mmCIF file of C-alpha atoms in Angstrom:
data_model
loop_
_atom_site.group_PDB
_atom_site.id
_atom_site.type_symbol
_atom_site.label_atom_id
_atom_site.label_comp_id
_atom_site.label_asym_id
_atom_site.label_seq_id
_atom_site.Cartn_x
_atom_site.Cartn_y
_atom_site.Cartn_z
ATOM 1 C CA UNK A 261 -100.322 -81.778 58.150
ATOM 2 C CA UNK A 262 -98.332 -84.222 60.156
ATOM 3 C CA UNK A 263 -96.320 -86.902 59.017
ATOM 4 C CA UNK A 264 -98.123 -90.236 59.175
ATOM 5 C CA UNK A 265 -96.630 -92.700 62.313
ATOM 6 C CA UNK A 266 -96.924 -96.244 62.059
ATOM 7 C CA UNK A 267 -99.767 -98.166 64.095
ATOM 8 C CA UNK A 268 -97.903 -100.690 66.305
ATOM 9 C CA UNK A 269 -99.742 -103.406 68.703
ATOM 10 C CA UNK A 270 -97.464 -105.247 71.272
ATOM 11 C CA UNK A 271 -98.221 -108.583 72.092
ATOM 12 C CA UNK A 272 -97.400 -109.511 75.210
ATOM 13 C CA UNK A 273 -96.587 -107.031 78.342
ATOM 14 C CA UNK A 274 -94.738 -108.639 80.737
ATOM 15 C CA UNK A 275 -91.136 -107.468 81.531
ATOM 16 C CA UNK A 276 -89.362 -107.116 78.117
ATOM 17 C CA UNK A 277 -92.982 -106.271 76.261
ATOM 18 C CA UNK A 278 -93.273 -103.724 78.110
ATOM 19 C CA UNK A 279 -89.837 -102.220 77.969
ATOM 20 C CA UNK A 280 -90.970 -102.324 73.791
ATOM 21 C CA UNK A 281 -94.748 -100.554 74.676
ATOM 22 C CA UNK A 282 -92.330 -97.661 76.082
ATOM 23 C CA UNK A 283 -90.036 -97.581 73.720
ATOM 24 C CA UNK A 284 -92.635 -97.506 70.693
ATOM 25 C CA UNK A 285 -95.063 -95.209 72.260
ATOM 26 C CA UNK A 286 -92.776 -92.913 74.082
ATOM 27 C CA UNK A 287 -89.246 -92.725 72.856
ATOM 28 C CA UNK A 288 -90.037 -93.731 69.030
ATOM 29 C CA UNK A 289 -91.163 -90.450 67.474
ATOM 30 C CA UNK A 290 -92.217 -91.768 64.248
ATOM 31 C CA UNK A 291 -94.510 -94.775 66.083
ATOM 32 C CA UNK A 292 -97.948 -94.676 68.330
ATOM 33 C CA UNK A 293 -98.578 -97.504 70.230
ATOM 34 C CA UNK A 294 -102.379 -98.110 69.481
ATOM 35 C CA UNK A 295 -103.391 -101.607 70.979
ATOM 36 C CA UNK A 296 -101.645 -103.824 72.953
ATOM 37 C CA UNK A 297 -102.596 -107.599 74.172
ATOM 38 C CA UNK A 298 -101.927 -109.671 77.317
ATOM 39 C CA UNK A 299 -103.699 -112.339 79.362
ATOM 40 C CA UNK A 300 -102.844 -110.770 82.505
ATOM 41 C CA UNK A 301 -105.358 -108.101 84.127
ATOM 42 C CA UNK A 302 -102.224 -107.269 86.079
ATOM 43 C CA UNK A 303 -100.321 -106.106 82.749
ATOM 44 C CA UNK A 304 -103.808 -104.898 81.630
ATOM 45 C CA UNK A 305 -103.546 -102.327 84.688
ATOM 46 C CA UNK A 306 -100.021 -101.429 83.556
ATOM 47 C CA UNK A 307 -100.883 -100.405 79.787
ATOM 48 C CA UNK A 308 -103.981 -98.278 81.537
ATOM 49 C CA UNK A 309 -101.529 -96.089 83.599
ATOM 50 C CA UNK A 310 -98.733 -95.977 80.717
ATOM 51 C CA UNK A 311 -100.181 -96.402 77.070
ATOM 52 C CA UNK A 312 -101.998 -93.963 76.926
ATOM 53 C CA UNK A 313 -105.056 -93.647 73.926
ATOM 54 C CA UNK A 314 -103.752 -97.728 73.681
ATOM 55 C CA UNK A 315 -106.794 -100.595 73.364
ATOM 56 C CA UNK A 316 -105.747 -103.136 75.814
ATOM 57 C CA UNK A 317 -107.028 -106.679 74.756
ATOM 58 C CA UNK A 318 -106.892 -110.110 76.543
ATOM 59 C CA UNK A 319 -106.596 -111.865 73.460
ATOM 60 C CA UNK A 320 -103.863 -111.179 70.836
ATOM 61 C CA UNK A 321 -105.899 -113.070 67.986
ATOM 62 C CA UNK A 322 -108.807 -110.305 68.520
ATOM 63 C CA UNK A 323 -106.296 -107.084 68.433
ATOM 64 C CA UNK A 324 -105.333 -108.566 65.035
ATOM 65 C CA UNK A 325 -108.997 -108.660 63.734
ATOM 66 C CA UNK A 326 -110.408 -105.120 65.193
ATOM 67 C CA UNK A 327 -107.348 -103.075 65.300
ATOM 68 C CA UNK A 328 -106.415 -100.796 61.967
ATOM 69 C CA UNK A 329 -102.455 -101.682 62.842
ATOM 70 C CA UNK A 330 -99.652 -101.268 60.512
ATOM 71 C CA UNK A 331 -96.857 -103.721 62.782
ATOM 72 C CA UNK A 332 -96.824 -105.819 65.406
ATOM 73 C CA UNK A 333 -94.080 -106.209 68.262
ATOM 74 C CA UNK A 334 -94.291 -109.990 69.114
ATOM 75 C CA UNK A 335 -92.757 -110.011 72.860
ATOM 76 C CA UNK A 336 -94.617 -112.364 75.032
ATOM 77 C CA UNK A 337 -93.052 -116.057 75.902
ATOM 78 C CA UNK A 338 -91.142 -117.589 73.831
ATOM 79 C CA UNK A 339 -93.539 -120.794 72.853
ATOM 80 C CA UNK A 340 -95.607 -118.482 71.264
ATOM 81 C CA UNK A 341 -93.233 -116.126 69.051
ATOM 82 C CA UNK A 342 -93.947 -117.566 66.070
ATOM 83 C CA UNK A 343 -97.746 -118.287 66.214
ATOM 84 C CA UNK A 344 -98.041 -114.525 66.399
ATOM 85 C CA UNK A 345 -95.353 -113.620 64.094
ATOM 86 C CA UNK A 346 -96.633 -116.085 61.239
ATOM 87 C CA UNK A 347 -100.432 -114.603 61.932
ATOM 88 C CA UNK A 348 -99.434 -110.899 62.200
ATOM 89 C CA UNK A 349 -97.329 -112.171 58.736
ATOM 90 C CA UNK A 350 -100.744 -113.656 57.196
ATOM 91 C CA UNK A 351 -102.491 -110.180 57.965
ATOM 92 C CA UNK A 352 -100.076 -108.027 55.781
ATOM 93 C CA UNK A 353 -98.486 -106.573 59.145
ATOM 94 C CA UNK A 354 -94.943 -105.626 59.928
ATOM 95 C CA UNK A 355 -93.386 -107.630 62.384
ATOM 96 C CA UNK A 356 -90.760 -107.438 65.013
ATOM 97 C CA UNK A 357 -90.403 -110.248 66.979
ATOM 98 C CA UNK A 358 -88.141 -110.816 70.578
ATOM 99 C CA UNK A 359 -85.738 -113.499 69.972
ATOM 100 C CA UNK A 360 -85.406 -116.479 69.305
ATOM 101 C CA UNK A 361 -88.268 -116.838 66.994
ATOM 102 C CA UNK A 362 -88.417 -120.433 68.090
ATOM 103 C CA UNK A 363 -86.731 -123.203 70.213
ATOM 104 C CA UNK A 364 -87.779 -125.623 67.221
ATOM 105 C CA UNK A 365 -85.685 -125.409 64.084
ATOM 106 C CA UNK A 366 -88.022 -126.072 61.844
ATOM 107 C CA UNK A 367 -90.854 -123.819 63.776
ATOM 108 C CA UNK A 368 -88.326 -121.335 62.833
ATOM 109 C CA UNK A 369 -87.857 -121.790 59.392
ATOM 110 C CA UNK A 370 -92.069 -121.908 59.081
ATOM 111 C CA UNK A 371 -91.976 -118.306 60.077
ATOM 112 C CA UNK A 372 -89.337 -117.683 57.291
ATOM 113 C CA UNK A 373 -91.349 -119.957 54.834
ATOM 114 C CA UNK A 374 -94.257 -117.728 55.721
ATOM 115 C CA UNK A 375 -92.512 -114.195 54.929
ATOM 116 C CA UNK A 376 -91.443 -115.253 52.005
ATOM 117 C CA UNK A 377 -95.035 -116.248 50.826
ATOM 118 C CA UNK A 378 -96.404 -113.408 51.793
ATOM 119 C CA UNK A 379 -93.826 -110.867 50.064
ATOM 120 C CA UNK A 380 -95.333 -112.020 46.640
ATOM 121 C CA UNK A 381 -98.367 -109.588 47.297
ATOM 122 C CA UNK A 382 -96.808 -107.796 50.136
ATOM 123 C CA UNK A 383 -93.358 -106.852 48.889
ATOM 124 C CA UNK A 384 -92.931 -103.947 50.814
ATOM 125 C CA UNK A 385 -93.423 -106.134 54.259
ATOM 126 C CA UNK A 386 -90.710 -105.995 56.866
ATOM 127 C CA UNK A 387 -90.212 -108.408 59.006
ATOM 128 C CA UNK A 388 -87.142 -109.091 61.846
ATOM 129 C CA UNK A 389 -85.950 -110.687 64.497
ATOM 130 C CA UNK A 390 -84.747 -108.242 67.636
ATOM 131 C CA UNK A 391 -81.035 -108.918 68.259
ATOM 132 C CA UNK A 392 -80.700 -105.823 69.793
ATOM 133 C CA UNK A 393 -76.437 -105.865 70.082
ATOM 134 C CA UNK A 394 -76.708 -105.317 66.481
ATOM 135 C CA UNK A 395 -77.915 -101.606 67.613
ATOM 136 C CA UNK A 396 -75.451 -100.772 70.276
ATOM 137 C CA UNK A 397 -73.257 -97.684 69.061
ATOM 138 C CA UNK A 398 -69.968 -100.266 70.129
ATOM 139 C CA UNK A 399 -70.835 -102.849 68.326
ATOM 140 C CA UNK A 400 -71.595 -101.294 65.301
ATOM 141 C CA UNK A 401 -68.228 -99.259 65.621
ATOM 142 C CA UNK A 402 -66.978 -102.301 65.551
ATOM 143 C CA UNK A 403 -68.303 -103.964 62.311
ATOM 144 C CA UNK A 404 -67.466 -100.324 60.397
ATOM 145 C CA UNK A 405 -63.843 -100.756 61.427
ATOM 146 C CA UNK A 406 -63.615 -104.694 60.308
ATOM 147 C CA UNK A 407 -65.459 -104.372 57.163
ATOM 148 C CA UNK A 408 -63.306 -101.277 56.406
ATOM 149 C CA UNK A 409 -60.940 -103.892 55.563
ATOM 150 C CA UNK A 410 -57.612 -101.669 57.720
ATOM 151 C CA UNK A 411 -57.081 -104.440 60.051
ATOM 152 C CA UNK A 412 -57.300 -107.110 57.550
ATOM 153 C CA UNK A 413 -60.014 -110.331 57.669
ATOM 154 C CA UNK A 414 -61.741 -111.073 61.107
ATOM 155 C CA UNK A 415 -60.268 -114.893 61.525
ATOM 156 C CA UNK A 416 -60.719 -115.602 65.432
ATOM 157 C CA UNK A 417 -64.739 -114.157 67.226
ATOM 158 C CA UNK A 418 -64.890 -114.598 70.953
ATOM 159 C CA UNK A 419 -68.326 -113.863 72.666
ATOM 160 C CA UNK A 420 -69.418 -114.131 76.268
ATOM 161 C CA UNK A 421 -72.868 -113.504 77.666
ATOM 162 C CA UNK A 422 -72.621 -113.398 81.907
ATOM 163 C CA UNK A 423 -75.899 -112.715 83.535
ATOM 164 C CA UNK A 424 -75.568 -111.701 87.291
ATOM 165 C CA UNK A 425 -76.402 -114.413 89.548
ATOM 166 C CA UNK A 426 -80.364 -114.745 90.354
ATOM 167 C CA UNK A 427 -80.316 -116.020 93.980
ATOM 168 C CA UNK A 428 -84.900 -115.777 93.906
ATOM 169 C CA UNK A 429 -84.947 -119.097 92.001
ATOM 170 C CA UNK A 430 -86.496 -117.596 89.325
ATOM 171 C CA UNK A 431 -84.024 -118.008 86.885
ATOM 172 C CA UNK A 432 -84.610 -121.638 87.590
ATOM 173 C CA UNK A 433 -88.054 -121.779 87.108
ATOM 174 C CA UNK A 434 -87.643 -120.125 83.545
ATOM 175 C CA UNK A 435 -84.839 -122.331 82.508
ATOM 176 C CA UNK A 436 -87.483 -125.139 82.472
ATOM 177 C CA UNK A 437 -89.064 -123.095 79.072
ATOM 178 C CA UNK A 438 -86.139 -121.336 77.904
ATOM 179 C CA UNK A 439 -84.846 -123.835 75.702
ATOM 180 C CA UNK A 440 -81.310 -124.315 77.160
ATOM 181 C CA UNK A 441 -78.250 -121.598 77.760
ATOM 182 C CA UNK A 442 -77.138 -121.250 74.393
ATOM 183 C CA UNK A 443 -80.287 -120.735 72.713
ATOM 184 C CA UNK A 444 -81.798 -117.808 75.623
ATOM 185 C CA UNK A 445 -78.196 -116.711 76.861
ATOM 186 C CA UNK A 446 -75.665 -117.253 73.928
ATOM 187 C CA UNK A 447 -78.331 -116.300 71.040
ATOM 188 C CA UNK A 448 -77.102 -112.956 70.965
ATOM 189 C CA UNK A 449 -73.405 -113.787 71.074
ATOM 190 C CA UNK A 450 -74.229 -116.652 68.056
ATOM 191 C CA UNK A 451 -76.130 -113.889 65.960
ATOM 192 C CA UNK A 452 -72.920 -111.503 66.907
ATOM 193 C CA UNK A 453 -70.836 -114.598 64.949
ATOM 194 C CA UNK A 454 -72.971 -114.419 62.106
ATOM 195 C CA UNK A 455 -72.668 -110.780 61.567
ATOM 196 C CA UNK A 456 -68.993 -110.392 62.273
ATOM 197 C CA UNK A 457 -68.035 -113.848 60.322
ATOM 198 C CA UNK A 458 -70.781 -113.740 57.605
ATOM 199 C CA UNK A 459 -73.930 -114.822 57.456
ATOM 200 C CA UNK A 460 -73.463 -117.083 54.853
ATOM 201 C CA UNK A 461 -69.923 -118.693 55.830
ATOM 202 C CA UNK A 462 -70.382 -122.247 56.163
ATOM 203 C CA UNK A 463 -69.918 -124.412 59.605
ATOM 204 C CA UNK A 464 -67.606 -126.960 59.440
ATOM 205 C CA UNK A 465 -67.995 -128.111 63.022
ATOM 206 C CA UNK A 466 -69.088 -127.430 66.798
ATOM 207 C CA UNK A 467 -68.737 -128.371 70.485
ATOM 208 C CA UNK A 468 -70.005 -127.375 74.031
ATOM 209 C CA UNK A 469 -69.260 -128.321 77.428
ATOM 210 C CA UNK A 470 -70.714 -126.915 80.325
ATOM 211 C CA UNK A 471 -70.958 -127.147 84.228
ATOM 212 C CA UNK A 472 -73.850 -126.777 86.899
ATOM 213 C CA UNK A 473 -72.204 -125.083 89.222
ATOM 214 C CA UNK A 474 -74.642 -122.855 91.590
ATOM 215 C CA UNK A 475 -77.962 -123.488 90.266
ATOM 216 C CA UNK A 476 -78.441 -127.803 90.876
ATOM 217 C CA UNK A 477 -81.983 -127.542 90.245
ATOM 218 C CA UNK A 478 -81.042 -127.390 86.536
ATOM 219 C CA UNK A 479 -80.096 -130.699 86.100
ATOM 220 C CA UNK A 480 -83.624 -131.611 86.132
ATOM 221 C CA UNK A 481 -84.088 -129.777 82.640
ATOM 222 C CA UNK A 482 -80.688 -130.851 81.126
ATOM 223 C CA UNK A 483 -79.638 -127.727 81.406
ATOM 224 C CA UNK A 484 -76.110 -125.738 82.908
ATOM 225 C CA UNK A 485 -75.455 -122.517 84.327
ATOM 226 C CA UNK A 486 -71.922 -122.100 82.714
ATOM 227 C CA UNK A 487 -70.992 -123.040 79.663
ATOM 228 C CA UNK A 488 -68.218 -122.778 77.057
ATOM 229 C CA UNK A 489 -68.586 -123.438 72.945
ATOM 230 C CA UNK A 490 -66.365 -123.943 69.846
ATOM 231 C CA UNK A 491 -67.535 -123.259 66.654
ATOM 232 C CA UNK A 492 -65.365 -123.827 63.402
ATOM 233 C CA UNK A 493 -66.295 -122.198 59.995
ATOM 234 C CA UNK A 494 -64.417 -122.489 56.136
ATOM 235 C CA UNK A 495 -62.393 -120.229 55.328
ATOM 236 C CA UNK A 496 -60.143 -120.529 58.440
ATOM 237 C CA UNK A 497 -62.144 -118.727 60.651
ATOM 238 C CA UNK A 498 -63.151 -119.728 64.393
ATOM 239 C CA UNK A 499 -65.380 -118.457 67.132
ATOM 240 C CA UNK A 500 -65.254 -119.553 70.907
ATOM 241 C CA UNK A 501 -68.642 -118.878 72.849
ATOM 242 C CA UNK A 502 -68.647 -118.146 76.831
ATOM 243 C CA UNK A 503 -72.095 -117.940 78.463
ATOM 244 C CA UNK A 504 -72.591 -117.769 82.454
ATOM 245 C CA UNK A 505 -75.827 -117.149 84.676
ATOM 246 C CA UNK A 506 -73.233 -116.705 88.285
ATOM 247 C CA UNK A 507 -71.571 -113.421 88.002
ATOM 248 C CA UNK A 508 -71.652 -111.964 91.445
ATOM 249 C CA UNK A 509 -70.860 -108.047 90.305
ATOM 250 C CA UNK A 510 -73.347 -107.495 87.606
ATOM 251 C CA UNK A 511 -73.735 -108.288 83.635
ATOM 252 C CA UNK A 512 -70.629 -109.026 81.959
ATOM 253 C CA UNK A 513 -71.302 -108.974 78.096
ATOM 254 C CA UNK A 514 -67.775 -108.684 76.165
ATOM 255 C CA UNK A 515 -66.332 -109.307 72.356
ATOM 256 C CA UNK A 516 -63.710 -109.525 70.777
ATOM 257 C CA UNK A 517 -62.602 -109.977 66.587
ATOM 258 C CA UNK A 518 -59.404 -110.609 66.432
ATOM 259 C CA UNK A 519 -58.411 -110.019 62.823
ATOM 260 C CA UNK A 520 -54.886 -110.528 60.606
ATOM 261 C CA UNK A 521 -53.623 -107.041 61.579
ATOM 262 C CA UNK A 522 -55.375 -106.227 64.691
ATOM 263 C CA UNK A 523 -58.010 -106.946 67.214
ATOM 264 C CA UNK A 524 -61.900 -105.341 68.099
ATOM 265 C CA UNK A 525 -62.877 -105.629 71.636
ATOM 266 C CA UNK A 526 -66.419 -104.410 73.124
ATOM 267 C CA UNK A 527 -67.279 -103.888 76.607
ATOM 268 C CA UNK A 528 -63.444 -105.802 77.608
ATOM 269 C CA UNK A 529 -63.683 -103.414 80.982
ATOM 270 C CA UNK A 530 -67.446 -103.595 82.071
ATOM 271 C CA UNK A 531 -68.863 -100.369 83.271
ATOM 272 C CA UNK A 532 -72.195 -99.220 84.352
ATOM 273 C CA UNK A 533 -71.204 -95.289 83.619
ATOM 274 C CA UNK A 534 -67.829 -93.495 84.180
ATOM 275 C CA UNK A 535 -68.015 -93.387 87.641
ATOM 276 C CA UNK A 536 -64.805 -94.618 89.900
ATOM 277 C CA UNK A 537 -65.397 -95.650 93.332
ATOM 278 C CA UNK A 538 -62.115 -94.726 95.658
ATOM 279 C CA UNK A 539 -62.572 -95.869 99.188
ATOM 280 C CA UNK A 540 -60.952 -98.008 101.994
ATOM 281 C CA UNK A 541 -62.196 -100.939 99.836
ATOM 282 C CA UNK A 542 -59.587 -99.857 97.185
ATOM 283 C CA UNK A 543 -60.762 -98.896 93.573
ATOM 284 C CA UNK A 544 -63.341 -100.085 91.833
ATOM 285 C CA UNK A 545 -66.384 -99.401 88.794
ATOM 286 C CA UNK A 546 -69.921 -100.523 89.192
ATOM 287 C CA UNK A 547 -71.001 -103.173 86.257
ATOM 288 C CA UNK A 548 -75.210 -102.993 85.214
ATOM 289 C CA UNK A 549 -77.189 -105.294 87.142
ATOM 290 C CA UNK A 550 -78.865 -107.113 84.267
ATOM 291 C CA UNK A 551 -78.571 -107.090 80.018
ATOM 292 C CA UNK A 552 -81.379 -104.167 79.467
ATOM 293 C CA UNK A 553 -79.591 -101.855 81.937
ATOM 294 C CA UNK A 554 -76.430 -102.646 79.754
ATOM 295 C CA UNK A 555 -78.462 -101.907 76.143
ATOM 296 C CA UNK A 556 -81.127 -99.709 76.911
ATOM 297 C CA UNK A 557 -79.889 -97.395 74.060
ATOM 298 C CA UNK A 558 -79.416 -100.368 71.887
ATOM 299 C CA UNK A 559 -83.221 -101.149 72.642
ATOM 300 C CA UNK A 560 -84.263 -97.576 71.636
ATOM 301 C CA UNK A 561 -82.412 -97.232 68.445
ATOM 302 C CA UNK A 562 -83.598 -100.885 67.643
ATOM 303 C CA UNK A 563 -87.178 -99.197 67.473
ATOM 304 C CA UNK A 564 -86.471 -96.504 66.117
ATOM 305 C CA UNK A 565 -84.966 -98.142 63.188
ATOM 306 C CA UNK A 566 -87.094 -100.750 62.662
ATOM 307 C CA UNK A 567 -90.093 -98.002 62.609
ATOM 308 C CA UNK A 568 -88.738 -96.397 60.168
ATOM 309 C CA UNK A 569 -87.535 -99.205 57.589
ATOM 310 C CA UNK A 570 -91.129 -99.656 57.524
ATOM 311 C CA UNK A 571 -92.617 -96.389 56.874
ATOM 312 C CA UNK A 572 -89.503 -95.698 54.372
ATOM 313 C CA UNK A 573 -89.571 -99.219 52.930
ATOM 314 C CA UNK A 574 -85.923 -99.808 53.372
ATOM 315 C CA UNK A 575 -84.241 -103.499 54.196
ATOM 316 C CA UNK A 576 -85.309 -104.386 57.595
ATOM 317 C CA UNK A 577 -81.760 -104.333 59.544
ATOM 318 C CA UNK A 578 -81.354 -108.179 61.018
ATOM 319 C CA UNK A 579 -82.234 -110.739 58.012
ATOM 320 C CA UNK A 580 -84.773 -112.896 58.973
ATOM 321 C CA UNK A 581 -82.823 -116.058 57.521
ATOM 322 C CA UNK A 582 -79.953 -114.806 59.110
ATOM 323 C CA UNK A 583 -82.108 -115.014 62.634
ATOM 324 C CA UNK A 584 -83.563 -118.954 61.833
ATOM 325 C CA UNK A 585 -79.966 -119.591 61.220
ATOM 326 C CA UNK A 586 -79.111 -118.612 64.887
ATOM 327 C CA UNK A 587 -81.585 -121.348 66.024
ATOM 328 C CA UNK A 588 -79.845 -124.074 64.018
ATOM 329 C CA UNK A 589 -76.889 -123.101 65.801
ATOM 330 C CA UNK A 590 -78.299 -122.519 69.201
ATOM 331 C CA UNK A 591 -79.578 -125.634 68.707
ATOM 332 C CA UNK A 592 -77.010 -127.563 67.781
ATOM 333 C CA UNK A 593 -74.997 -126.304 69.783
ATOM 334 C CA UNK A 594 -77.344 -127.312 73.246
ATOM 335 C CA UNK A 595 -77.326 -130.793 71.984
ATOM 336 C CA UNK A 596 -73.720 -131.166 72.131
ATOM 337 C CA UNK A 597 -73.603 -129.925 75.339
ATOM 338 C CA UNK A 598 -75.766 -132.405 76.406
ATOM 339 C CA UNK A 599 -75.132 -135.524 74.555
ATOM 340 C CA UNK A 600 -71.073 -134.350 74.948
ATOM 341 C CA UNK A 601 -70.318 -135.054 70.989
ATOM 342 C CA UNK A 602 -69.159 -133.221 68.255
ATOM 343 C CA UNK A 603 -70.972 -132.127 65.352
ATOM 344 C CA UNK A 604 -69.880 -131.891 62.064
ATOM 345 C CA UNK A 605 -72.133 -130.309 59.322
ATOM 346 C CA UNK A 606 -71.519 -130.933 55.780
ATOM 347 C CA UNK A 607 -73.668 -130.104 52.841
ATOM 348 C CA UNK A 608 -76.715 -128.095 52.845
ATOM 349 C CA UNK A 609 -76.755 -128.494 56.519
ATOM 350 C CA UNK A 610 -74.192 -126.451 56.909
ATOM 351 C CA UNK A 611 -75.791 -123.628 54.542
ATOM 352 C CA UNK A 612 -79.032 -123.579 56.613
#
């Protein structure tokens, strides 16, 4: 007799939903991708040809009330994350949700207020936000080596997220719903803070600047395509944030924890693969062209793990307060850059 698999439906299936649909039905051993939902009769054709034994529905409300699912993977837009977290929450369901789980602070802290409700009767429910850096084998050979304690406390975190320049315009056109650069492009990098300074380690401060320097259009949604961000924490600990949609070779995602007796850099010399290109041009290495190429094993193990906290009923491994925290910051952090002022937390503000 086979070992049961968990039931997933994906809602959503454009780009990144289905990148998930593959990963859950194909790659995830442990995981069947039974039902998926999408407005789009375009997407509907896609799931036909690559879901296979999946019931494709138009509405996502209706795959929660006829389909015998065990999870959800919430990966459509962004405005509607935590609707269908906080109903696939109400139904008992496990639930992985794309980040952020909101652009609205306290949208986000409804889906938290929700989990927590429901894990009275459902204790055993998981429920996470996908940061998927958290999963890449770099990163996480990073964290061993700083909480291993050998190069003494992390005290200085320096992030950047660099997208390849978009010259279609569609980058533009999705700027006007993303909710700003740091909270779509520098969300990873601020979750990558949290987990590398501590979750829990109170801000004392932050400030962002930022330019438009390619992309003009976006000064019609208060937005920038380059931008730079301080953030200042107790304890003596500081973090600098980099985040840039112009890079003309490819995605340029790097780290660095500097600690007392040493430093922890990721990704410091992009690469797409080990290849070396020697011509008459001179030297060079080819960089991925955008952030899944870059963590497409990150993505997989992401799955794979979250699959099988559920069926094993282990801790879920991104905290969901953890994730409603990154919005705060995100948040905060995209009004400074607009309004051009400082802000200093204090309190239970700067617990949140």
């Amino acid at each position: 007799m086979s070992a049961p698999k968990l039931r997933v439906g994906i809602a959503g299936l454009g780009r990144m939903g289905q990148r998930h649909a593959l990963n859950y039905h194909v790659f995830t051993p442990r995981a069947e991708v039974v039902a998926a939902s999408s407005p789009d009769p375009k997407e509907h054709k896609w799931a036909a040809e690559n879901l296979t034994g999946a019931k494709i529905y138009k509405d996502y409300y209706e795959m929660l009330e006829k389909e015998n699912l065990d999870a959800v993977v919430v990966a459509g837009i962004t405005a509607v994350h935590a609707d269908h977290t906080i109903a696939a929450i109400k139904k008992g369901l496990h639930v992985m949700c794309e980040k952020p789980l909101s652009l609205d602070i306290k949208i986000a802290q409804s889906v938290l207020d929700a989990y927590n409700t429901s894990l009275k009767t459902n204790p055993n429910q998981k429920v996470m936000c996908g940061f998927s850096r958290r999963f890449d084998a770099s990163y996480r050979e990073a964290y061993a080596r700083m909480v291993s304690g050998q190069h003494g406390r992390p005290v200085v975190f320096r992030s950047q997220t660099a997208d390849m320049l978009d010259t279609t315009g569609t980058f533009v056109n999705y700027a006007k719903t993303s909710g700003g650069i740091f909270l779509d492009c520098s969300i990873h990098d601020i979750d990558l803070m949290l987990w590398f300074l501590g979750e829990n380690t109170n801000i004392k401060s932050l400030q962002a600047v930022g330019v438009v320097a390619v992309h003009t259009a976006l000064d019609s949604s208060k937005d920038r395509d380059n931008a730079v961000a301080t953030v200042e924490f107790d304890e003596g600990k500081i973090a600098t944030l980099f985040c840039s949609r112009m890079m003309a070779a490819g995605q340029e995602d790097t780290t660095e924890i500097i600690c007392e007796r040493g430093s922890l850099r990721v990704n410091m010399h992009g690469q797409k693969n080990h290849l070396e290109i020697h011509d008459r041009q001179g030297a060079r290495r080819d960089l991925p062209k955008h952030y899944y190429e870059r963590f497409r094993e990150a993505f997989l193990t992401e799955a794979n793990e979250f699959t099988a906290c559920c069926l094993d009923n282990t801790t879920p491994p991104v905290s969901l307060s953890s994730s409603v925290k990154a919005v705060v910051i995100g948040s905060a952090l995209q009004r400074s850059l607009t309004t051009g002022e400082k802000i200093v937390f204090s309190g239970k503000e700067a617990r949140l």
